[in-house]
Amino acid sequence: MKPTIPKGTRDFLPNEMAKRNYIFNTIKEVFRLYGFNQIETPAMENLSTLMGKYGEEGDKLLFKILNSGDYLANVSADELVTKESNKLVNKFSEKGLRYDLTVPFARFVVQYRDKITFPFKRYQIQPVWRADRPQKGRYREFFQCDADIVGSDSLVNEVELIQLIDDVFTRLQLNVLIKLNNRKILSGIAELIGEHDKIVDITVAIDKYEKIGLENVQKELLEKGLTLHAIETITPIITLSGDNGTKLEMLKKVLATSSVGMEGIQELQTVLNYVAGLNLKTAIEIDLTLARGLNYYTGAILEVKSLDVQIGSITGGGRYDNLTGVFGMQGVSGVGISFGADRIYDVLNQLELYPKEKMNQTNVLVLPFGEKEQVYGLEIVKELRKNGIAAELYPDVVKIKKQLAYADNNGIPYVILIGENEINTQTLTLKNMLTGEQYTGDKDTVFAKIL
RNA sequence: GUGAUUGUAGCUCAGUUGGUUAGAGCGUCGGAUUGUGGUUCCGAAGGUCACGGGUUCGAGCCCCGCCUUUCACCCCA
C-alpha cells in the first residue's frame, strides 16, 4: 500500500512547521496587541449552520460527513433509486466540515450572547475545508487567521483592521497592496441602472477593462443583457482610474442620485481619511472590481495582494451587517478580516523571507562515545535545559561519525562530545558545527560559550 | 462542475520506430576511518514502470477506463 494523503491536503516536515509557526506567531502577536481574544470552534458544524451561507457555489464545496452507524436506515429503496444525491444527502449527513471561520463565529456569538460583552473582539486560527479542485495557491485544507469585531458600527474598526494588516505584513517583510471597496457603492451602481442582479456581471466586466479595453467590456455587458443606456451611464465607472481621490470625485458625480451609493462613497472616504493620518507602509487602492464574499458583505470589502508573488489574495475581509440574523439575533453589525496562512506561507517560501535565528530548534546535541558516557550525558542535557538551552542526547551508542551526521542534517549548531577523556578530566568538548572549531574545558566555561 | 496536463527506485529525472536482464544523480546502508559531520573513494540494497483491461509473437512506450499530480476557467484565502 502506497502512503498518500487526500487530494489538496499537505503534510508539514519539522523545518516547514518552524516556518509556519513563525507566521502564526507573528499574526497571533499582532492580534493580541490589537486587543483580540482567542476562541476555537469545532472542525465540524451542523450542516444546518453551514448550508445556504455561502451561496450555491459554497454549498457544493462543503465537505459533508456521513452519519455514524447505519446511515441508510432512513432512506427508502424508492428514494435510493432516484439517485438524486443533492436531496438524499440530507438523509444521511447532518454534519459538515467548516468552510470558513466567520459563519461558525456568527453561530458562536448568538449561542453565547449572554457570556459576551459587546463590542466583542475575537481572533481564531484554525483550518477550514473546501471540496474545491486544488490548484496553485488553492488547497482543500488550509488555515485561516480571523479577527472580527462584532457589535460596533464604527468605521474606526475598519481603520484598526487596516492598520493591523499593515502591521502584520510589515513584520513579515512582505510588500503588499490593500484593495478597498464598498458594497454600497456596488449597490449604488446597480440602483443607478435598475439592474440589481447584474452587479456580479458588471464587476467581472470592469475587472477586464485593462486587459480587453472599453469596447470589449461594453460588448460583454450588452451580451449580459444591459441596455445601451445603462452601459453609457456606467462607462465612467468602467474607465475609472487615477489616485483614490480622483476616483472618489468621479464616483460622487456618477452616483449623485443614489443614496446608497453616496453612503458607500462617504464610508470609503472616511476610512481613507482616518488611515491617511496613520502613516502606514502599505499602499491602499480603491478597486471597484472587488466583489468578494458578496453573499454577506454589506459595507467595506477589502483584499490584500502580494506585490512580489503572483497568487490569489492572501487576506480578505469586510463588514457584514446582519450575519447573526439567520441565527436569530438581529441588528448586530460586524467587521472582520481573514489572513490566508497557507498562501502567505507559499509567498514567504518563494521569497525565502524567514529570519534564520527563529528557525532552528535544538541548540546542542550531546554525543556519548559509550554507555557510561550516555549516563553522564543525561545529566549534561538536564543542566543545559535548566539553563534554557534546547538540548538533546543522542539515544544510541553508535559511531561518532553517525552522531555528527545527525547533528549536521538537523542543523544543530553545537555538539558536546563526551568520551573517556572527558569523564576522567571532568571536562566537556564543545564543537561548533558551522566552523568546525573545538574547545575542551570545564562545564561552566562550555555552557557560557553556548549562551 | 468544464478543459488541459502528469505518473518509471525513498527523491529528481533519462529510457530511441514497440524488441533480450529498465538506467543515472541524490539520498539510505556498509566499508576505506574503533574519538569527528558537511569534501573524497569503493561497494550494496532498493522497481507490480500509478492501477485495471485491451491490441501484439512481444508493451514503460500504442488504445480504452480509472485514480493521481499540476495548471486554467468558475469561485475563493
Short mmCIF file of C-alpha atoms (C1' of nucleotides) in Angstrom, two decimals:
data_model
loop_
_atom_site.label_atom_id
_atom_site.label_comp_id
_atom_site.label_asym_id
_atom_site.label_seq_id
_atom_site.Cartn_x
_atom_site.Cartn_y
_atom_site.Cartn_z
CA MET A 1 0.00 0.00 0.00
CA LYS A 2 1.32 3.35 -1.04
CA PRO A 3 1.33 6.07 1.61
CA THR A 4 -0.60 9.07 0.35
CA ILE A 5 -2.81 11.87 1.68
CA PRO A 6 -6.09 13.17 0.24
CA LYS A 7 -6.07 15.50 -2.71
CA GLY A 8 -5.42 19.11 -1.82
CA THR A 9 -4.01 18.42 1.65
CA ARG A 10 -0.41 18.74 2.80
CA ASP A 11 1.97 17.28 5.36
CA PHE A 12 4.48 19.55 7.02
CA LEU A 13 8.01 18.49 7.96
CA PRO A 14 9.66 19.86 11.08
CA ASN A 15 11.55 22.60 9.20
CA GLU A 16 8.32 23.54 7.44
CA MET A 17 6.46 23.74 10.73
CA ALA A 18 9.13 26.09 12.05
CA LYS A 19 8.35 28.40 9.14
CA ARG A 20 4.61 28.10 9.58
CA ASN A 21 4.84 28.77 13.29
CA TYR A 22 6.80 31.92 12.54
CA ILE A 23 3.79 33.11 10.50
CA PHE A 24 1.21 32.02 13.07
CA ASN A 25 3.16 33.53 15.94
CA THR A 26 3.57 36.84 14.12
CA ILE A 27 -0.15 37.09 13.36
CA LYS A 28 -1.08 35.95 16.86
CA GLU A 29 1.14 38.55 18.45
CA VAL A 30 -0.37 41.35 16.37
CA PHE A 31 -3.91 40.15 17.12
CA ARG A 32 -3.06 40.24 20.80
CA LEU A 33 -1.60 43.73 20.53
CA TYR A 34 -4.82 44.98 18.97
CA GLY A 35 -6.93 43.57 21.78
CA PHE A 36 -8.41 40.48 20.18
CA ASN A 37 -9.01 37.39 22.29
CA GLN A 38 -8.74 33.86 21.01
CA ILE A 39 -11.56 31.37 20.64
CA GLU A 40 -11.85 27.99 18.96
CA THR A 41 -14.81 26.17 17.45
CA PRO A 42 -15.13 22.55 16.35
CA ALA A 43 -13.89 21.36 12.97
CA MET A 44 -17.38 20.16 12.19
CA GLU A 45 -20.63 22.06 12.42
CA ASN A 46 -24.21 21.03 11.86
CA LEU A 47 -24.96 21.26 8.17
CA SER A 48 -27.94 23.45 9.01
CA THR A 49 -25.45 26.01 10.33
CA LEU A 50 -23.36 25.98 7.19
CA MET A 51 -25.78 25.41 4.33
CA GLY A 52 -27.02 28.43 2.42
CA LYS A 53 -24.49 30.83 3.91
CA TYR A 54 -22.03 30.82 1.05
CA GLY A 55 -24.32 30.78 -1.95
CA GLU A 56 -24.99 27.91 -4.28
CA GLU A 57 -21.33 27.51 -5.14
CA GLY A 58 -20.40 27.35 -1.48
CA ASP A 59 -22.91 24.63 -0.69
CA LYS A 60 -21.31 22.47 -3.36
CA LEU A 61 -17.89 22.97 -1.83
CA LEU A 62 -18.92 21.88 1.66
CA PHE A 63 -17.39 18.64 2.88
CA LYS A 64 -20.23 16.59 4.32
CA ILE A 65 -19.78 13.96 6.99
CA LEU A 66 -21.60 10.66 6.78
CA ASN A 67 -23.84 9.95 9.78
CA SER A 68 -22.45 7.30 12.07
CA GLY A 69 -23.87 3.82 12.12
CA ASP A 70 -26.45 2.59 9.65
CA TYR A 71 -26.72 5.81 7.72
CA LEU A 72 -29.02 4.39 5.07
CA ALA A 73 -31.59 3.16 7.59
CA ASN A 74 -33.97 6.07 6.94
CA VAL A 75 -33.65 6.01 3.18
CA SER A 76 -36.27 4.01 1.33
CA ALA A 77 -35.42 1.91 -1.69
CA ASP A 78 -37.55 4.21 -3.84
CA GLU A 79 -35.56 7.24 -2.76
CA LEU A 80 -32.27 5.49 -3.44
CA VAL A 81 -33.35 4.61 -6.95
CA THR A 82 -33.88 8.31 -7.78
CA LYS A 83 -30.12 8.84 -7.37
CA GLU A 84 -30.73 12.50 -6.53
CA SER A 85 -27.63 12.94 -4.42
CA ASN A 86 -28.35 16.55 -3.53
CA LYS A 87 -31.69 15.71 -1.94
CA LEU A 88 -30.66 12.40 -0.45
CA VAL A 89 -27.57 13.78 1.25
CA ASN A 90 -29.78 15.37 3.92
CA LYS A 91 -30.94 11.90 4.86
CA PHE A 92 -27.55 10.51 5.72
CA SER A 93 -25.44 13.54 6.51
CA GLU A 94 -26.16 16.14 9.15
CA LYS A 95 -22.65 17.43 9.84
CA GLY A 96 -20.06 19.14 7.69
CA LEU A 97 -16.52 20.46 7.96
CA ARG A 98 -16.34 24.19 8.45
CA TYR A 99 -15.92 26.19 5.26
CA ASP A 100 -14.65 29.36 6.91
CA LEU A 101 -14.37 30.82 10.40
CA THR A 102 -16.89 33.62 10.02
CA VAL A 103 -20.12 31.65 9.92
CA PRO A 104 -19.18 29.41 12.86
CA PHE A 105 -18.27 32.63 14.67
CA ALA A 106 -21.70 34.10 13.96
CA ARG A 107 -23.23 30.94 15.41
CA PHE A 108 -20.89 31.26 18.39
CA VAL A 109 -21.87 34.89 19.05
CA VAL A 110 -25.57 34.08 19.05
CA GLN A 111 -25.12 30.96 21.17
CA TYR A 112 -23.03 32.68 23.84
CA ARG A 113 -24.55 36.17 23.69
CA ASP A 114 -25.03 36.06 27.47
CA LYS A 115 -21.32 35.49 28.07
CA ILE A 116 -20.07 38.11 25.64
CA THR A 117 -19.61 41.83 26.13
CA PHE A 118 -20.10 43.91 23.00
CA PRO A 119 -18.26 45.13 21.08
CA PHE A 120 -16.72 41.68 21.02
CA LYS A 121 -13.27 41.27 19.53
CA ARG A 122 -12.18 37.74 18.86
CA TYR A 123 -9.46 36.02 16.89
CA GLN A 124 -9.41 32.46 15.68
CA ILE A 125 -6.67 30.48 13.95
CA GLN A 126 -7.90 27.13 12.66
CA PRO A 127 -8.08 25.07 9.49
CA VAL A 128 -11.07 25.18 7.16
CA TRP A 129 -12.01 22.77 4.39
CA ARG A 130 -13.36 23.23 0.88
CA ALA A 131 -14.10 20.50 -1.64
CA ASP A 132 -12.56 22.58 -4.36
CA ARG A 133 -10.37 21.30 -7.13
CA PRO A 134 -6.87 22.14 -5.94
CA GLN A 135 -4.55 24.35 -7.95
CA LYS A 136 -1.88 26.98 -7.40
CA GLY A 137 -2.45 28.56 -4.00
CA ARG A 138 -5.65 26.63 -3.52
CA TYR A 139 -5.97 23.78 -1.08
CA ARG A 140 -8.77 21.66 0.28
CA GLU A 141 -7.50 22.15 3.79
CA PHE A 142 -5.98 25.46 4.80
CA PHE A 143 -5.62 27.71 7.82
CA GLN A 144 -7.43 30.97 8.23
CA CYS A 145 -6.46 33.53 10.83
CA ASP A 146 -9.53 35.62 11.54
CA ALA A 147 -10.01 38.76 13.58
CA ASP A 148 -13.52 40.17 13.88
CA ILE A 149 -15.26 42.90 15.83
CA VAL A 150 -18.98 42.43 16.29
CA GLY A 151 -21.47 44.77 17.90
CA SER A 152 -19.99 48.03 16.69
CA ASP A 153 -20.95 50.12 13.66
CA SER A 154 -17.96 52.42 13.94
CA LEU A 155 -15.70 52.80 10.95
CA VAL A 156 -12.86 53.01 13.44
CA ASN A 157 -12.97 49.22 13.36
CA GLU A 158 -12.27 49.18 9.63
CA VAL A 159 -9.39 51.55 10.22
CA GLU A 160 -7.99 49.41 13.02
CA LEU A 161 -8.15 46.31 10.86
CA ILE A 162 -6.33 48.04 8.02
CA GLN A 163 -3.67 49.13 10.47
CA LEU A 164 -3.46 45.58 11.78
CA ILE A 165 -2.95 44.24 8.26
CA ASP A 166 -0.20 46.78 7.68
CA ASP A 167 1.40 45.72 10.94
CA VAL A 168 1.37 42.00 10.13
CA PHE A 169 2.82 42.32 6.65
CA THR A 170 5.41 44.81 7.78
CA ARG A 171 6.58 42.31 10.37
CA LEU A 172 6.62 39.55 7.78
CA GLN A 173 8.57 41.89 5.46
CA LEU A 174 6.10 41.36 2.65
CA ASN A 175 5.27 44.01 0.06
CA VAL A 176 1.52 44.07 -0.34
CA LEU A 177 -1.28 46.20 -1.67
CA ILE A 178 -4.56 46.63 0.19
CA LYS A 179 -7.52 46.86 -2.13
CA LEU A 180 -10.62 48.53 -0.81
CA ASN A 181 -14.19 48.71 -1.97
CA ASN A 182 -17.63 49.18 -0.50
CA ARG A 183 -20.62 47.01 -1.18
CA LYS A 184 -22.87 50.06 -1.02
CA ILE A 185 -21.10 51.59 -3.98
CA LEU A 186 -21.78 48.43 -5.95
CA SER A 187 -25.41 48.58 -4.86
CA GLY A 188 -25.48 52.20 -5.94
CA ILE A 189 -24.27 51.29 -9.40
CA ALA A 190 -26.93 48.63 -9.68
CA GLU A 191 -29.57 51.03 -8.43
CA LEU A 192 -28.48 53.62 -10.95
CA ILE A 193 -29.35 51.37 -13.85
CA GLY A 194 -32.09 49.37 -12.18
CA GLU A 195 -30.27 46.03 -12.53
CA HIS A 196 -29.74 44.71 -9.03
CA ASP A 197 -29.00 41.16 -10.06
CA LYS A 198 -26.40 42.12 -12.68
CA ILE A 199 -23.90 43.52 -10.21
CA VAL A 200 -21.63 40.46 -10.44
CA ASP A 201 -21.57 40.61 -14.24
CA ILE A 202 -20.73 44.28 -14.06
CA THR A 203 -17.83 43.86 -11.65
CA VAL A 204 -16.45 40.94 -13.64
CA ALA A 205 -16.57 43.07 -16.77
CA ILE A 206 -14.98 46.12 -15.12
CA ASP A 207 -12.21 43.82 -13.98
CA LYS A 208 -11.33 43.06 -17.59
CA TYR A 209 -11.11 46.72 -18.66
CA GLU A 210 -7.32 46.95 -18.63
CA LYS A 211 -6.93 43.62 -20.39
CA ILE A 212 -9.50 43.82 -23.19
CA GLY A 213 -10.35 47.51 -23.49
CA LEU A 214 -13.53 49.54 -23.20
CA GLU A 215 -15.23 48.33 -26.37
CA ASN A 216 -14.96 44.68 -25.46
CA VAL A 217 -16.18 45.34 -21.93
CA GLN A 218 -19.21 47.15 -23.29
CA LYS A 219 -19.83 44.32 -25.73
CA GLU A 220 -19.74 41.83 -22.88
CA LEU A 221 -22.18 43.89 -20.82
CA LEU A 222 -24.53 44.04 -23.78
CA GLU A 223 -24.39 40.27 -24.04
CA LYS A 224 -25.21 40.05 -20.36
CA GLY A 225 -28.42 41.94 -21.04
CA LEU A 226 -27.63 45.52 -20.04
CA THR A 227 -29.29 48.26 -22.08
CA LEU A 228 -27.18 50.68 -24.10
CA HIS A 229 -28.35 53.47 -21.87
CA ALA A 230 -27.26 51.59 -18.77
CA ILE A 231 -23.86 50.88 -20.27
CA GLU A 232 -23.42 54.52 -21.17
CA THR A 233 -24.35 55.52 -17.63
CA ILE A 234 -21.72 53.32 -16.02
CA THR A 235 -18.96 53.84 -18.60
CA PRO A 236 -17.23 56.46 -16.40
CA ILE A 237 -17.14 53.78 -13.71
CA ILE A 238 -15.61 51.18 -16.02
CA THR A 239 -12.82 53.50 -17.03
CA LEU A 240 -12.25 54.77 -13.51
CA SER A 241 -8.56 55.45 -12.93
CA GLY A 242 -6.12 57.70 -11.13
CA ASP A 243 -5.48 58.01 -7.41
CA ASN A 244 -8.09 57.34 -4.75
CA GLY A 245 -9.11 61.00 -4.55
CA THR A 246 -9.86 61.26 -8.27
CA LYS A 247 -11.76 58.01 -8.19
CA LEU A 248 -13.91 59.20 -5.31
CA GLU A 249 -14.66 62.51 -7.03
CA MET A 250 -15.70 60.73 -10.21
CA LEU A 251 -17.88 58.29 -8.28
CA LYS A 252 -19.58 61.16 -6.45
CA LYS A 253 -20.59 62.67 -9.77
CA VAL A 254 -21.85 59.43 -11.28
CA LEU A 255 -23.64 58.16 -8.19
CA ALA A 256 -25.06 61.53 -7.07
CA THR A 257 -28.63 60.30 -7.40
CA SER A 258 -28.12 57.09 -5.45
CA SER A 259 -28.35 57.50 -1.70
CA VAL A 260 -26.88 54.04 -1.04
CA GLY A 261 -24.04 54.76 -3.41
CA MET A 262 -23.28 58.10 -1.77
CA GLU A 263 -23.31 56.43 1.61
CA GLY A 264 -20.72 53.93 0.39
CA ILE A 265 -18.55 56.71 -1.00
CA GLN A 266 -18.83 58.56 2.28
CA GLU A 267 -17.76 55.48 4.23
CA LEU A 268 -14.84 54.82 1.92
CA GLN A 269 -13.75 58.42 2.20
CA THR A 270 -13.95 58.42 5.98
CA VAL A 271 -11.88 55.25 6.25
CA LEU A 272 -9.25 56.60 3.86
CA ASN A 273 -9.10 59.90 5.73
CA TYR A 274 -8.50 58.18 9.07
CA VAL A 275 -5.92 55.85 7.58
CA ALA A 276 -4.08 58.73 5.91
CA GLY A 277 -3.08 60.02 9.33
CA LEU A 278 -1.56 56.73 10.42
CA ASN A 279 1.44 56.69 8.10
CA LEU A 280 1.06 53.10 7.02
CA LYS A 281 3.76 51.38 4.99
CA THR A 282 1.21 49.61 2.82
CA ALA A 283 -0.44 51.29 -0.15
CA ILE A 284 -4.25 51.31 -0.30
CA GLU A 285 -6.12 51.38 -3.55
CA ILE A 286 -9.81 51.71 -4.34
CA ASP A 287 -10.82 48.78 -6.54
CA LEU A 288 -14.42 48.57 -7.67
CA THR A 289 -13.96 45.07 -9.06
CA LEU A 290 -13.64 43.72 -5.55
CA ALA A 291 -16.87 41.86 -5.11
CA ARG A 292 -15.65 39.04 -2.93
CA GLY A 293 -17.97 37.46 -0.45
CA LEU A 294 -20.89 39.28 -1.98
CA ASN A 295 -23.19 36.91 -0.20
CA TYR A 296 -22.87 38.52 3.17
CA TYR A 297 -20.75 41.65 2.99
CA THR A 298 -22.76 44.87 3.27
CA GLY A 299 -20.21 47.65 3.70
CA ALA A 300 -16.46 47.73 3.37
CA ILE A 301 -14.80 44.98 1.35
CA LEU A 302 -11.06 44.53 1.39
CA GLU A 303 -8.46 42.25 -0.03
CA VAL A 304 -4.67 42.04 0.15
CA LYS A 305 -2.46 41.11 -2.77
CA SER A 306 1.21 40.23 -2.68
CA LEU A 307 3.22 42.55 -4.90
CA ASP A 308 6.11 40.14 -5.40
CA VAL A 309 4.44 36.79 -5.95
CA GLN A 310 1.53 36.06 -8.19
CA ILE A 311 -1.08 34.25 -6.14
CA GLY A 312 -4.71 34.88 -5.21
CA SER A 313 -5.48 37.26 -2.38
CA ILE A 314 -3.61 36.48 0.83
CA THR A 315 -6.06 38.27 3.11
CA GLY A 316 -9.68 39.21 2.73
CA GLY A 317 -12.39 40.78 4.78
CA GLY A 318 -15.24 43.19 5.11
CA ARG A 319 -18.28 44.33 7.02
CA TYR A 320 -21.40 42.25 7.37
CA ASP A 321 -24.38 43.94 8.93
CA ASN A 322 -26.55 41.01 9.76
CA LEU A 323 -24.65 37.76 9.75
CA THR A 324 -26.11 36.75 13.10
CA GLY A 325 -29.61 37.43 11.80
CA VAL A 326 -30.04 33.93 10.38
CA PHE A 327 -29.28 32.55 13.83
CA GLY A 328 -31.98 34.70 15.37
CA MET A 329 -30.07 37.72 16.59
CA GLN A 330 -30.86 40.89 14.70
CA GLY A 331 -29.08 44.21 14.44
CA VAL A 332 -25.53 43.10 15.21
CA SER A 333 -23.01 44.51 12.80
CA GLY A 334 -19.56 43.04 12.44
CA VAL A 335 -16.40 43.60 10.51
CA GLY A 336 -13.54 41.20 10.14
CA ILE A 337 -10.52 40.06 8.21
CA SER A 338 -9.01 36.70 7.44
CA PHE A 339 -5.34 36.02 6.79
CA GLY A 340 -4.81 33.09 4.45
CA ALA A 341 -1.92 31.46 6.29
CA ASP A 342 -1.24 28.84 3.64
CA ARG A 343 -0.93 31.36 0.86
CA ILE A 344 1.23 33.63 2.99
CA TYR A 345 3.37 30.55 3.64
CA ASP A 346 3.69 29.93 -0.10
CA VAL A 347 4.64 33.55 -0.72
CA LEU A 348 7.21 33.61 2.06
CA ASN A 349 8.67 30.34 0.79
CA GLN A 350 9.10 31.71 -2.67
CA LEU A 351 10.82 34.83 -1.36
CA GLU A 352 12.69 32.96 1.41
CA LEU A 353 11.76 35.63 3.90
CA TYR A 354 12.34 33.67 7.09
CA PRO A 355 14.56 35.01 9.86
CA LYS A 356 17.22 32.34 10.35
CA GLU A 357 17.50 32.82 14.09
CA LYS A 358 13.90 31.78 14.60
CA MET A 359 14.14 28.62 12.55
CA ASN A 360 16.41 26.20 14.43
CA GLN A 361 15.13 24.10 17.25
CA THR A 362 17.84 22.16 19.08
CA ASN A 363 20.89 24.20 20.11
CA VAL A 364 23.11 21.41 21.36
CA LEU A 365 23.41 17.72 20.68
CA VAL A 366 25.28 15.66 23.26
CA LEU A 367 27.28 12.80 21.79
CA PRO A 368 28.26 9.93 24.06
CA PHE A 369 31.00 7.53 22.99
CA GLY A 370 29.69 4.67 25.07
CA GLU A 371 27.16 3.58 27.62
CA LYS A 372 28.98 5.08 30.58
CA GLU A 373 29.15 8.40 28.77
CA GLN A 374 25.45 8.18 27.99
CA VAL A 375 24.58 8.26 31.70
CA TYR A 376 26.79 11.30 32.16
CA GLY A 377 25.19 12.81 29.04
CA LEU A 378 21.77 12.60 30.66
CA GLU A 379 22.98 14.86 33.45
CA ILE A 380 24.53 17.27 30.99
CA VAL A 381 21.37 17.73 28.89
CA LYS A 382 19.38 18.21 32.06
CA GLU A 383 21.66 21.04 33.12
CA LEU A 384 21.68 22.56 29.64
CA ARG A 385 17.90 22.65 29.65
CA LYS A 386 17.89 24.18 33.10
CA ASN A 387 19.93 26.99 31.55
CA GLY A 388 17.36 27.48 28.84
CA ILE A 389 19.36 25.75 26.12
CA ALA A 390 17.42 23.35 23.92
CA ALA A 391 19.46 20.16 24.12
CA GLU A 392 19.16 16.54 23.15
CA LEU A 393 21.18 13.45 23.85
CA TYR A 394 21.87 11.02 21.02
CA PRO A 395 19.99 7.96 22.22
CA ASP A 396 22.02 5.16 20.68
CA VAL A 397 25.61 4.17 21.18
CA VAL A 398 26.81 4.32 17.61
CA LYS A 399 29.83 5.65 15.80
CA ILE A 400 30.55 9.33 16.33
CA LYS A 401 30.51 9.78 12.58
CA LYS A 402 26.88 8.87 12.53
CA GLN A 403 26.04 11.08 15.50
CA LEU A 404 27.74 14.06 13.89
CA ALA A 405 25.86 13.44 10.66
CA TYR A 406 22.64 13.57 12.68
CA ALA A 407 23.59 16.97 14.09
CA ASP A 408 24.58 18.16 10.64
CA ASN A 409 21.40 17.03 8.92
CA ASN A 410 19.25 18.59 11.60
CA GLY A 411 21.08 21.90 11.53
CA ILE A 412 22.11 21.70 15.17
CA PRO A 413 24.76 24.39 15.69
CA TYR A 414 26.68 22.84 18.62
CA VAL A 415 27.63 19.37 19.78
CA ILE A 416 29.17 18.29 23.06
CA LEU A 417 31.37 15.22 22.89
CA ILE A 418 31.66 13.03 25.94
CA GLY A 419 34.24 10.26 25.93
CA GLU A 420 36.54 8.56 28.40
CA ASN A 421 38.92 11.53 28.38
CA GLU A 422 36.19 14.00 29.27
CA ILE A 423 34.87 11.86 32.09
CA ASN A 424 38.34 11.31 33.55
CA THR A 425 39.22 15.01 33.47
CA GLN A 426 35.71 16.26 34.33
CA THR A 427 35.56 18.32 31.13
CA LEU A 428 33.39 18.61 28.04
CA THR A 429 34.41 19.00 24.42
CA LEU A 430 32.35 21.56 22.54
CA LYS A 431 32.29 21.59 18.76
CA ASN A 432 30.88 24.35 16.61
CA MET A 433 29.30 22.56 13.68
CA LEU A 434 29.49 25.57 11.42
CA THR A 435 33.15 26.46 11.86
CA GLY A 436 34.38 23.04 12.97
CA GLU A 437 36.14 24.71 15.90
CA GLN A 438 36.62 22.59 19.02
CA TYR A 439 37.19 23.54 22.63
CA THR A 440 37.70 21.37 25.68
CA GLY A 441 37.10 22.86 29.12
CA ASP A 442 35.07 22.61 32.29
CA LYS A 443 31.31 22.57 32.22
CA ASP A 444 30.71 26.21 33.17
CA THR A 445 33.04 27.60 30.52
CA VAL A 446 31.49 25.38 27.86
CA PHE A 447 27.96 26.40 28.85
CA ALA A 448 28.98 30.05 28.78
CA LYS A 449 30.26 29.66 25.24
CA ILE A 450 26.92 28.35 24.07
CA LEU A 451 24.92 31.11 25.72
"C1'" G B 1 -18.56 21.17 -12.31
"C1'" U B 2 -15.67 22.29 -17.50
"C1'" G B 3 -10.92 21.95 -20.28
"C1'" A B 4 -5.85 20.55 -20.43
"C1'" U B 5 -1.61 18.08 -18.07
"C1'" U B 6 1.35 14.48 -15.18
"C1'" G B 7 2.66 9.49 -13.17
"C1'" U B 8 9.35 4.92 -14.19
"C1'" A B 9 13.85 3.29 -7.28
"C1'" G B 10 12.75 7.00 -0.94
"C1'" C B 11 13.54 11.99 -4.08
"C1'" U B 12 14.66 14.45 -9.06
"C1'" C B 13 14.51 12.50 -13.72
"C1'" A B 14 16.61 9.51 -18.54
"C1'" G B 15 14.57 5.40 -21.31
"C1'" U B 16 15.32 5.76 -29.47
"C1'" U B 17 10.33 3.44 -34.85
"C1'" G B 18 7.13 -1.35 -29.56
"C1'" G B 19 12.36 -5.83 -29.13
"C1'" U B 20 16.74 -9.67 -24.73
"C1'" U B 21 18.32 -8.60 -17.99
"C1'" A B 22 14.52 -0.80 -17.27
"C1'" G B 23 19.25 3.23 -16.11
"C1'" A B 24 21.63 7.87 -13.80
"C1'" G B 25 22.25 11.54 -9.96
"C1'" C B 26 20.91 12.48 -5.00
"C1'" G B 27 19.54 10.01 -0.54
"C1'" U B 28 19.92 5.35 2.54
"C1'" C B 29 23.06 1.35 4.40
"C1'" G B 30 28.12 -0.86 4.77
"C1'" G B 31 33.43 -0.09 4.18
"C1'" A B 32 38.20 2.97 3.48
"C1'" U B 33 38.43 5.67 9.10
"C1'" U B 34 37.29 1.58 16.75
"C1'" G B 35 37.36 9.97 19.11
"C1'" U B 36 34.96 13.66 14.49
"C1'" G B 37 29.98 15.69 10.25
"C1'" G B 38 29.42 18.92 5.99
"C1'" U B 39 34.76 17.23 0.91
"C1'" U B 40 36.78 12.23 -1.42
"C1'" C B 41 36.96 6.91 -2.87
"C1'" C B 42 34.88 1.69 -3.00
"C1'" G B 43 30.61 -1.43 -2.50
"C1'" A B 44 25.42 -2.88 -1.55
"C1'" A B 45 20.29 -2.74 -1.04
"C1'" G B 46 16.24 -0.56 -3.36
"C1'" G B 47 11.17 -1.32 -9.29
"C1'" U B 48 3.74 -4.67 -9.61
"C1'" C B 49 7.18 1.23 -14.98
"C1'" A B 50 0.11 4.51 -10.61
"C1'" C B 51 -3.95 0.86 -11.14
"C1'" G B 52 -7.43 -2.26 -14.32
"C1'" G B 53 -8.42 -4.01 -19.06
"C1'" G B 54 -7.15 -4.35 -24.45
"C1'" U B 55 -4.01 -4.64 -29.17
"C1'" U B 56 0.57 -7.52 -30.34
"C1'" C B 57 4.83 -13.15 -31.20
"C1'" G B 58 6.45 -9.19 -27.80
"C1'" A B 59 4.12 -3.08 -24.22
"C1'" G B 60 7.50 1.52 -19.65
"C1'" C B 61 6.26 3.08 -24.93
"C1'" C B 62 0.08 2.07 -28.69
"C1'" C B 63 -5.69 2.04 -27.39
"C1'" C B 64 -9.80 2.33 -23.52
"C1'" G B 65 -11.15 3.05 -18.48
"C1'" C B 66 -9.83 4.65 -13.61
"C1'" C B 67 -7.10 7.10 -9.83
"C1'" U B 68 -3.34 10.74 -9.05
"C1'" U B 69 -0.20 15.42 -10.00
"C1'" U B 70 -0.05 20.20 -11.85
"C1'" C B 71 -2.48 24.28 -14.39
"C1'" A B 72 -6.55 27.34 -16.39
"C1'" C B 73 -11.99 28.56 -16.02
"C1'" C B 74 -15.89 29.19 -12.14
"C1'" C B 75 -15.38 30.64 -7.27
"C1'" C B 76 -12.23 31.79 -3.44
"C1'" A B 77 -7.82 32.59 1.38
#
